[in-house]
PDB file of N, CA and C in Angstrom:
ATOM      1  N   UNK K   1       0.825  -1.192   0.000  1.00  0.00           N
ATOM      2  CA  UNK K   1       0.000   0.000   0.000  1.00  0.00           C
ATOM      3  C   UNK K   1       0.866   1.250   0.000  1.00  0.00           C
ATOM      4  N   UNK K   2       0.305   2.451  -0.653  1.00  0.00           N
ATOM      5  CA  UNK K   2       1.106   3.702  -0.541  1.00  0.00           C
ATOM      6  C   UNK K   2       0.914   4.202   0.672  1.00  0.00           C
ATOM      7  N   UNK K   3       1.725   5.408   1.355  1.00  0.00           N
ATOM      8  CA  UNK K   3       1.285   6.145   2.837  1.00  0.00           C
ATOM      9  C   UNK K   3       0.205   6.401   2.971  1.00  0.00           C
ATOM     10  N   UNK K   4      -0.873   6.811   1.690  1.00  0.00           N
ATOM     11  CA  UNK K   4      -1.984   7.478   1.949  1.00  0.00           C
ATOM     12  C   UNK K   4      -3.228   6.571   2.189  1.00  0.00           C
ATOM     13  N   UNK K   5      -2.930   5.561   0.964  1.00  0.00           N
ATOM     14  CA  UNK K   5      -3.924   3.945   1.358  1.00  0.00           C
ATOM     15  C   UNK K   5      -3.756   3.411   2.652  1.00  0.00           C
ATOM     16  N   UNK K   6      -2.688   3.581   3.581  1.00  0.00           N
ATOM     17  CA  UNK K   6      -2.267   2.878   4.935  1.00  0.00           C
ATOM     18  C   UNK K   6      -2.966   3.833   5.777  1.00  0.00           C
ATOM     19  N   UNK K   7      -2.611   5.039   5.511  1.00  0.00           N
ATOM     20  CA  UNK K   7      -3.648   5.729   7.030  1.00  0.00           C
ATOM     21  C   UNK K   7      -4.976   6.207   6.702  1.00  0.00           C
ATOM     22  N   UNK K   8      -5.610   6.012   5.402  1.00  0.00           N
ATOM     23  CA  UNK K   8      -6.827   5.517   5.193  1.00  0.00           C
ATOM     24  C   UNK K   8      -7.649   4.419   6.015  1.00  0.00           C
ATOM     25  N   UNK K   9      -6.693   3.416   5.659  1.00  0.00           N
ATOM     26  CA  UNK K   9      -7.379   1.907   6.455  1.00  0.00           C
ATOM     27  C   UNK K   9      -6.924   1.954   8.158  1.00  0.00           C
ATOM     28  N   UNK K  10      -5.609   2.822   8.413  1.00  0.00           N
ATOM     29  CA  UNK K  10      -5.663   3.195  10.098  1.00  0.00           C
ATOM     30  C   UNK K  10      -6.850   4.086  10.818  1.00  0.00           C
ATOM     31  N   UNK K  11      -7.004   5.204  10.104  1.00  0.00           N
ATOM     32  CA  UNK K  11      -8.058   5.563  10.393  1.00  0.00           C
ATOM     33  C   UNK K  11      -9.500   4.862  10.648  1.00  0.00           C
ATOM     34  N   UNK K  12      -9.775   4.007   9.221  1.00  0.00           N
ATOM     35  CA  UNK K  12     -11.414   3.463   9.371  1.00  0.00           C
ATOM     36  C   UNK K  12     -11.001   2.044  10.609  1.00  0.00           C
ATOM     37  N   UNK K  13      -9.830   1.260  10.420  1.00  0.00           N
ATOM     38  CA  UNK K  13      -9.374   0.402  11.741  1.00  0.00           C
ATOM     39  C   UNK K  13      -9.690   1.555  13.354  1.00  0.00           C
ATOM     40  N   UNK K  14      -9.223   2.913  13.305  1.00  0.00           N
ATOM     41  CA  UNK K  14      -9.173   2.928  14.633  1.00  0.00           C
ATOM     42  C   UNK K  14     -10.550   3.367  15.228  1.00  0.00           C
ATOM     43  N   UNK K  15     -11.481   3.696  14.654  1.00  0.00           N
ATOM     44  CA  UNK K  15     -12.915   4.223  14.162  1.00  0.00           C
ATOM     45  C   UNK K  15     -13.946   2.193  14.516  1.00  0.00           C
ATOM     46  N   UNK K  16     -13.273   1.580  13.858  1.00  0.00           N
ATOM     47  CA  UNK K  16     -14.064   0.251  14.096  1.00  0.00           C
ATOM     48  C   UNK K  16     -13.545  -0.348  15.448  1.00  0.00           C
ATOM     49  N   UNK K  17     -12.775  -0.135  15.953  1.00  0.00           N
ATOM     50  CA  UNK K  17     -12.253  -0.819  17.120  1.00  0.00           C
ATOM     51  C   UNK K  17     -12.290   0.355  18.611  1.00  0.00           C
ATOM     52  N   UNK K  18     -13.133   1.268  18.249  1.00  0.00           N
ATOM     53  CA  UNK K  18     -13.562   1.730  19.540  1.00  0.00           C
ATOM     54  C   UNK K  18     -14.336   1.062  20.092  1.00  0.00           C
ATOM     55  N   UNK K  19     -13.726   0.264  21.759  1.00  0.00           N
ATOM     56  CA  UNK K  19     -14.718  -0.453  22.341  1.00  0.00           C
ATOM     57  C   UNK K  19     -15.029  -1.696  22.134  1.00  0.00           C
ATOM     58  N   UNK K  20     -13.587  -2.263  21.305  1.00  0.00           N
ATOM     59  CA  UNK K  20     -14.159  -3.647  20.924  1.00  0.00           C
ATOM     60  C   UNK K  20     -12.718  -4.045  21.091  1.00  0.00           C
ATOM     61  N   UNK K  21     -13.052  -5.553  21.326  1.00  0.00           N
ATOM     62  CA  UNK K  21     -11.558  -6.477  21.221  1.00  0.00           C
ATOM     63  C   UNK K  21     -11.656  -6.542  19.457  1.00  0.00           C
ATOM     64  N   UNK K  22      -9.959  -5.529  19.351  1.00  0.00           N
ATOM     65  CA  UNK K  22      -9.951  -6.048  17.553  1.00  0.00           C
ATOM     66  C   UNK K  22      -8.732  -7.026  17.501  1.00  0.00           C
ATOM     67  N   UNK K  23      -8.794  -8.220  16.785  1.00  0.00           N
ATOM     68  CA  UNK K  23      -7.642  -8.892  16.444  1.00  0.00           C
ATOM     69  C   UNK K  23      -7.291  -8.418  14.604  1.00  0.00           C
ATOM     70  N   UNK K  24      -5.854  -7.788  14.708  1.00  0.00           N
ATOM     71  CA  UNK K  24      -5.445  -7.341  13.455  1.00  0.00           C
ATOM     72  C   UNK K  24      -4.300  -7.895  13.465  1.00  0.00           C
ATOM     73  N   UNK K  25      -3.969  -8.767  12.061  1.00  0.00           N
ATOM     74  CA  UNK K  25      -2.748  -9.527  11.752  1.00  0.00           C
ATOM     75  C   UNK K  25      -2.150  -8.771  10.886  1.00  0.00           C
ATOM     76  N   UNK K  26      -0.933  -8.350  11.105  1.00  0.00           N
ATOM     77  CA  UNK K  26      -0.365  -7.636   9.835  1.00  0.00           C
ATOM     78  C   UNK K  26       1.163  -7.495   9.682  1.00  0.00           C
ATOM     79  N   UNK K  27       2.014  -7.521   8.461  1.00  0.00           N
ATOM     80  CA  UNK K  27       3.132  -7.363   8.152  1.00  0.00           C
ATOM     81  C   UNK K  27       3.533  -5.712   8.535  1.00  0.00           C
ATOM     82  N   UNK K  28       2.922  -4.929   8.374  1.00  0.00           N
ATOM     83  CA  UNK K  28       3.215  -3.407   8.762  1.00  0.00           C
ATOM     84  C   UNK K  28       2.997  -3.190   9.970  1.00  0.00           C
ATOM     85  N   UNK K  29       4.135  -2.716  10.667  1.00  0.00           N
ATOM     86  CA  UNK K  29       4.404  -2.417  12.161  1.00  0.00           C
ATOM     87  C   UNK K  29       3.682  -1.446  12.606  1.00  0.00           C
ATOM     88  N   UNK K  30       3.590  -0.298  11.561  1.00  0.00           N
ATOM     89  CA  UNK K  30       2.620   0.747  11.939  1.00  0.00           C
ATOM     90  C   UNK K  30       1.272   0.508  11.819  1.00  0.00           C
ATOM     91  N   UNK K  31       1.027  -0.460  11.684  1.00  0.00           N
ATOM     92  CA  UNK K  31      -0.575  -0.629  11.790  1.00  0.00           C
ATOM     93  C   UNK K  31      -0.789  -1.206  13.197  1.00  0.00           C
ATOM     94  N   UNK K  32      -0.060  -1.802  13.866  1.00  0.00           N
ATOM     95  CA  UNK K  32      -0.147  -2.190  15.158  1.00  0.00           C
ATOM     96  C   UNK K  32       0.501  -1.825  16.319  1.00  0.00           C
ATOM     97  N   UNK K  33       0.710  -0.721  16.293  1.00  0.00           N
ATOM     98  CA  UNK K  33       1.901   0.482  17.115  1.00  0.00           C
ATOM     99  C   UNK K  33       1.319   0.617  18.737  1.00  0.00           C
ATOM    100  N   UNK K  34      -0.375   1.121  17.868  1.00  0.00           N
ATOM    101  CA  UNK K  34      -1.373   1.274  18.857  1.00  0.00           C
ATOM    102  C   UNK K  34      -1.927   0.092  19.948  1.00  0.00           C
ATOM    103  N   UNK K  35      -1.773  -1.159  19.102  1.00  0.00           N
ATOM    104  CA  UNK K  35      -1.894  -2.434  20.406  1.00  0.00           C
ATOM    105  C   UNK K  35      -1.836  -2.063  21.481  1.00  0.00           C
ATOM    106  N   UNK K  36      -2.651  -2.522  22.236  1.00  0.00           N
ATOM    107  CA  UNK K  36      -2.741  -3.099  23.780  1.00  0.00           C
ATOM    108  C   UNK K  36      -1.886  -4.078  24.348  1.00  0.00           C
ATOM    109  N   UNK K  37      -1.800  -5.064  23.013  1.00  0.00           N
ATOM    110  CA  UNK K  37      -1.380  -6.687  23.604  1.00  0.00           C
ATOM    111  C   UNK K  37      -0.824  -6.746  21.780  1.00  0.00           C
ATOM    112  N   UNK K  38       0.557  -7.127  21.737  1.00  0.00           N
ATOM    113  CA  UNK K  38       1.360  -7.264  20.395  1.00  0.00           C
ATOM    114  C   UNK K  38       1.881  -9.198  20.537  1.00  0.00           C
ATOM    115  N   UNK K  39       1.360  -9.356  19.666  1.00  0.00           N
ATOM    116  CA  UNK K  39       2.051 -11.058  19.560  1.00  0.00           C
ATOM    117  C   UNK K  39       2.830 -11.761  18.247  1.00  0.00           C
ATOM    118  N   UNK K  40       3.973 -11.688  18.446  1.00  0.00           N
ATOM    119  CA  UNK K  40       5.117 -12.278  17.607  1.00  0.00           C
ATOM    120  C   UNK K  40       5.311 -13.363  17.552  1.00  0.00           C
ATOM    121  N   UNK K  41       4.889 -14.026  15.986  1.00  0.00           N
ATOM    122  CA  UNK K  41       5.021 -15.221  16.019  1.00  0.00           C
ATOM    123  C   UNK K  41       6.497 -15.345  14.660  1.00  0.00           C
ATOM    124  N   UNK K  42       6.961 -16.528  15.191  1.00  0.00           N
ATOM    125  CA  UNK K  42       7.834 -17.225  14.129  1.00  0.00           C
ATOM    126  C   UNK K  42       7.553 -18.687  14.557  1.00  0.00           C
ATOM    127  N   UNK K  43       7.385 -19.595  13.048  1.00  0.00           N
ATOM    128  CA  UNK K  43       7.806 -20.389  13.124  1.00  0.00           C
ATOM    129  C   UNK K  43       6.324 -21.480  13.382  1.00  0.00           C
ATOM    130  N   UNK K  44       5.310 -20.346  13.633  1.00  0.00           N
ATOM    131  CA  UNK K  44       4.048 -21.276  13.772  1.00  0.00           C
ATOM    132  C   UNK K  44       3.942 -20.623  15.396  1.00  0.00           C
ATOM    133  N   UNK K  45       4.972 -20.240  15.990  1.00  0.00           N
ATOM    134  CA  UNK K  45       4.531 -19.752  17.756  1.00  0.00           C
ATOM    135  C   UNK K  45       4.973 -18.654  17.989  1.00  0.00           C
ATOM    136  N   UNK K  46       4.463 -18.123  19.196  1.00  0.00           N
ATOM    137  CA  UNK K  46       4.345 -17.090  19.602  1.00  0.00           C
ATOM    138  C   UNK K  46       5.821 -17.239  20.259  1.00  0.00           C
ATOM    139  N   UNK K  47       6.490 -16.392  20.158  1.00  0.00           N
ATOM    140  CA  UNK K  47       7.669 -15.947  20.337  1.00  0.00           C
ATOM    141  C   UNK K  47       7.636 -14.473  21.267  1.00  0.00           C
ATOM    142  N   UNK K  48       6.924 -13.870  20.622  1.00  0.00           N
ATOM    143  CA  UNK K  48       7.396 -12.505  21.800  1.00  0.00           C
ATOM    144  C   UNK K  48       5.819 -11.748  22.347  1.00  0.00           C
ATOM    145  N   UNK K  49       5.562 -11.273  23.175  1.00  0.00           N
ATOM    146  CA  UNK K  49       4.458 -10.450  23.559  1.00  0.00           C
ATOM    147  C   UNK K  49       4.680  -9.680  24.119  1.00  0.00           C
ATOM    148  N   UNK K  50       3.817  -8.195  23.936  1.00  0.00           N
ATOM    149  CA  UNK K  50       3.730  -7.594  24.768  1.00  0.00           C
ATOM    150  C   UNK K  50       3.554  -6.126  24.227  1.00  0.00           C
ATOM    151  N   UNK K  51       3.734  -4.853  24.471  1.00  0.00           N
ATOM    152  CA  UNK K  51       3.623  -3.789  23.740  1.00  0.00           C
ATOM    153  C   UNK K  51       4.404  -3.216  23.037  1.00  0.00           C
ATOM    154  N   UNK K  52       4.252  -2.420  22.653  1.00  0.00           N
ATOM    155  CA  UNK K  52       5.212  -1.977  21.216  1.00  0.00           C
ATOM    156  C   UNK K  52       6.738  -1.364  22.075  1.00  0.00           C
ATOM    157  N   UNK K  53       6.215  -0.574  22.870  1.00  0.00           N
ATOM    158  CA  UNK K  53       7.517   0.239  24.035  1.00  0.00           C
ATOM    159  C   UNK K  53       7.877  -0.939  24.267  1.00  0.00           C
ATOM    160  N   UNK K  54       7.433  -1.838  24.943  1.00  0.00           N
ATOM    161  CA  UNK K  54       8.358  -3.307  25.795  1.00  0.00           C
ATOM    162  C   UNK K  54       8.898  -4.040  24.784  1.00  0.00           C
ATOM    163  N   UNK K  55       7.940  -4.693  23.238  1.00  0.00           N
ATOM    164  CA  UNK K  55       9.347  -4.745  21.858  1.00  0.00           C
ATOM    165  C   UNK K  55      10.161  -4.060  21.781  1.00  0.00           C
ATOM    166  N   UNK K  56      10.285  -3.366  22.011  1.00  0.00           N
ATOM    167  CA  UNK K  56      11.167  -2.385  21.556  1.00  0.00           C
ATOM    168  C   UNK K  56      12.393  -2.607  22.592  1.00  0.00           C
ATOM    169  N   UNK K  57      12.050  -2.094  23.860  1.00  0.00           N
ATOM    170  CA  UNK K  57      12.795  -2.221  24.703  1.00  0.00           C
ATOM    171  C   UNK K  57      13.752  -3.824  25.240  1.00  0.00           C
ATOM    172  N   UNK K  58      13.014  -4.780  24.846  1.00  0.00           N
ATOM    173  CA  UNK K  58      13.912  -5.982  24.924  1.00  0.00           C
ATOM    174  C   UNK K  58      14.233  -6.533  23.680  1.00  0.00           C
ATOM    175  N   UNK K  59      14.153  -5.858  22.522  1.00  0.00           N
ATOM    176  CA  UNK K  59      15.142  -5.551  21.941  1.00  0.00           C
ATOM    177  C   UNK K  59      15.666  -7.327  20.675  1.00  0.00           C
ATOM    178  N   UNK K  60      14.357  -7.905  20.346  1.00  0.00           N
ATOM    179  CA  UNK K  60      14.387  -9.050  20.111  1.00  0.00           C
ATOM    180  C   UNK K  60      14.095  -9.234  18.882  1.00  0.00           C
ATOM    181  N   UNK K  61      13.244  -9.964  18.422  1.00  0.00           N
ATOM    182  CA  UNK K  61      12.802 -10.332  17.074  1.00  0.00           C
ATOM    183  C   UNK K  61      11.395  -8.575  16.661  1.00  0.00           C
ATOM    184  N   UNK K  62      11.202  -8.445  17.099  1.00  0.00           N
ATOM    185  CA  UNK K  62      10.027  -7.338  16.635  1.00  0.00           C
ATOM    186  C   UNK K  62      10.979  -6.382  16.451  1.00  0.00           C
ATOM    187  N   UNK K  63      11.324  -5.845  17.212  1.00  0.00           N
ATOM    188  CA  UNK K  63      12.511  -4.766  17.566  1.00  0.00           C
ATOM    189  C   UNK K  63      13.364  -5.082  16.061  1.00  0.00           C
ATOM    190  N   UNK K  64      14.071  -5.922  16.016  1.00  0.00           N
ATOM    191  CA  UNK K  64      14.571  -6.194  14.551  1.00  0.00           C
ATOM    192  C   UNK K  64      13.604  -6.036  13.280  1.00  0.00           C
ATOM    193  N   UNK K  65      12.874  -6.636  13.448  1.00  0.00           N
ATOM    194  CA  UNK K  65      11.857  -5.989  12.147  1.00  0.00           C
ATOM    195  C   UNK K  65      11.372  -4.632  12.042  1.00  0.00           C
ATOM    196  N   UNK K  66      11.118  -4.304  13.294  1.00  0.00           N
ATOM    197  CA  UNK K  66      10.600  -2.711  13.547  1.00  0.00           C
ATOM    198  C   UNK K  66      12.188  -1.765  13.045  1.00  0.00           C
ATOM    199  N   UNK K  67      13.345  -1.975  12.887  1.00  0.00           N
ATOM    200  CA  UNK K  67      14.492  -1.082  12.550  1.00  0.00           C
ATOM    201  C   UNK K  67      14.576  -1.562  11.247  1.00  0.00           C
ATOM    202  N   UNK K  68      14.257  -2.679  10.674  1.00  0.00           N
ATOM    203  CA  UNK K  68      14.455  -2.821   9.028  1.00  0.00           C
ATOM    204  C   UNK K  68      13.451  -2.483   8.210  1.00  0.00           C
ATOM    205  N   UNK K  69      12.106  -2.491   8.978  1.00  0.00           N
ATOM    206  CA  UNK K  69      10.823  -1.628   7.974  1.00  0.00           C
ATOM    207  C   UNK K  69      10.646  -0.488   8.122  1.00  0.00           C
ATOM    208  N   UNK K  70      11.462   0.198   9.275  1.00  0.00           N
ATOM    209  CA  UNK K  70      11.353   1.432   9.059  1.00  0.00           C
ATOM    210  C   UNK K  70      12.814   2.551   8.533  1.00  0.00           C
ATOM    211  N   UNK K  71      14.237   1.640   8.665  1.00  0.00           N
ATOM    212  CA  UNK K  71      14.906   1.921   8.348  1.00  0.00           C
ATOM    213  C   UNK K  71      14.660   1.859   6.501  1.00  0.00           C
ATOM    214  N   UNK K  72      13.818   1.055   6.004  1.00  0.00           N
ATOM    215  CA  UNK K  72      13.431   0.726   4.682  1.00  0.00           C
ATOM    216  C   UNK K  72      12.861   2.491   4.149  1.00  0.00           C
ATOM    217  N   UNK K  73      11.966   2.539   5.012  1.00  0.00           N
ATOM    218  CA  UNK K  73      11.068   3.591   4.713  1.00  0.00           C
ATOM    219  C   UNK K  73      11.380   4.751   4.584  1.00  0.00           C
ATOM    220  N   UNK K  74      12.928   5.316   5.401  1.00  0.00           N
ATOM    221  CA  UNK K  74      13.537   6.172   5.744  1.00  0.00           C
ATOM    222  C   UNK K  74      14.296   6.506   4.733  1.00  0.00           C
ATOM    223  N   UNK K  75      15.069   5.657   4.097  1.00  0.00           N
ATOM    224  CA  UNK K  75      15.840   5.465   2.611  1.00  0.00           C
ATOM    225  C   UNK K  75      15.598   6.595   1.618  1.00  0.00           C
ATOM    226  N   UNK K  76      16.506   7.376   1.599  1.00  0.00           N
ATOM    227  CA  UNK K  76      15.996   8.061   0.191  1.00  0.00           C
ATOM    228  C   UNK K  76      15.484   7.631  -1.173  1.00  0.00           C
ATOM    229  N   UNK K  77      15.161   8.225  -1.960  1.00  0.00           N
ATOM    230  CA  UNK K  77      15.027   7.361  -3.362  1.00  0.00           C
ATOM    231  C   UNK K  77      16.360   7.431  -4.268  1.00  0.00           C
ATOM    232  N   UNK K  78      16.664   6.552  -4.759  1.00  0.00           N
ATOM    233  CA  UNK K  78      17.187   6.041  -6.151  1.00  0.00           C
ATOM    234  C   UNK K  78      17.346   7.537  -6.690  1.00  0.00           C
ATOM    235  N   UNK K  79      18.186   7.822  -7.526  1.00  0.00           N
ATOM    236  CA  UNK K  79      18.139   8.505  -8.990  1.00  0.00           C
ATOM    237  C   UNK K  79      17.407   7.752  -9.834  1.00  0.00           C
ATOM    238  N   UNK K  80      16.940   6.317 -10.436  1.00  0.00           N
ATOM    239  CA  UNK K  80      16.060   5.758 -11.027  1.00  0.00           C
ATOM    240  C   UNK K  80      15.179   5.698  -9.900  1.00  0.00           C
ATOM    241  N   UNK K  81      14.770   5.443  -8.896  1.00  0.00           N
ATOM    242  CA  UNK K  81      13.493   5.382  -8.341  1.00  0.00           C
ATOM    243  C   UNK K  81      12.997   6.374  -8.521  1.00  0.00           C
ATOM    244  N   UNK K  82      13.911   7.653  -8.222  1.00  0.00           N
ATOM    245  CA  UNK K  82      12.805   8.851  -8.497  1.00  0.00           C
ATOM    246  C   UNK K  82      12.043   9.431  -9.690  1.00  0.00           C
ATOM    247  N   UNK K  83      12.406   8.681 -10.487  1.00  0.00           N
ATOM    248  CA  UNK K  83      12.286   9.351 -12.126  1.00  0.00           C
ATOM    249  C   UNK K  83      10.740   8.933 -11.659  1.00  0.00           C
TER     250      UNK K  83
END
């Protein structure tokens, strides 16, 4: 999705989940920032839980994905990407 399609669907997500248990599975970190309860699976199991500050802070498998999708994002463009 582009930036603008993603906080499109964050928005109508945070709008549907007032007041409700939402379960949202997703490859984009920023769609689940806001969690209550974050669950990392590899491998078929749950590997890490807990909130995005506490991923972060122990510093494990989320934490690693969370610095390569956003270090991704951060990237300038190409001289051919930008054309």
């Amino acid at each position: 999705l582009d930036s603008e399609s993603e906080r499109h669907i964050q928005e109508a997500l945070e709008e549907l989940r007032r007041g409700r248990t939402t379960i949202v599975i997703a490859h984009r970190l920023s769609t689940i920032e806001w969690a209550d309860r974050i669950l990392v699976m590899s491998g078929g199991h749950i590997v890490e839980s807990g909130t995005h500050e506490k991923l972060l802070k122990i510093n494990n498998l989320y934490a690693g994905l969370y610095r390569i999708q956003f270090a991704r994002q951060s990237e300038p463009l190409s001289a051919a990407g930008a054309e």
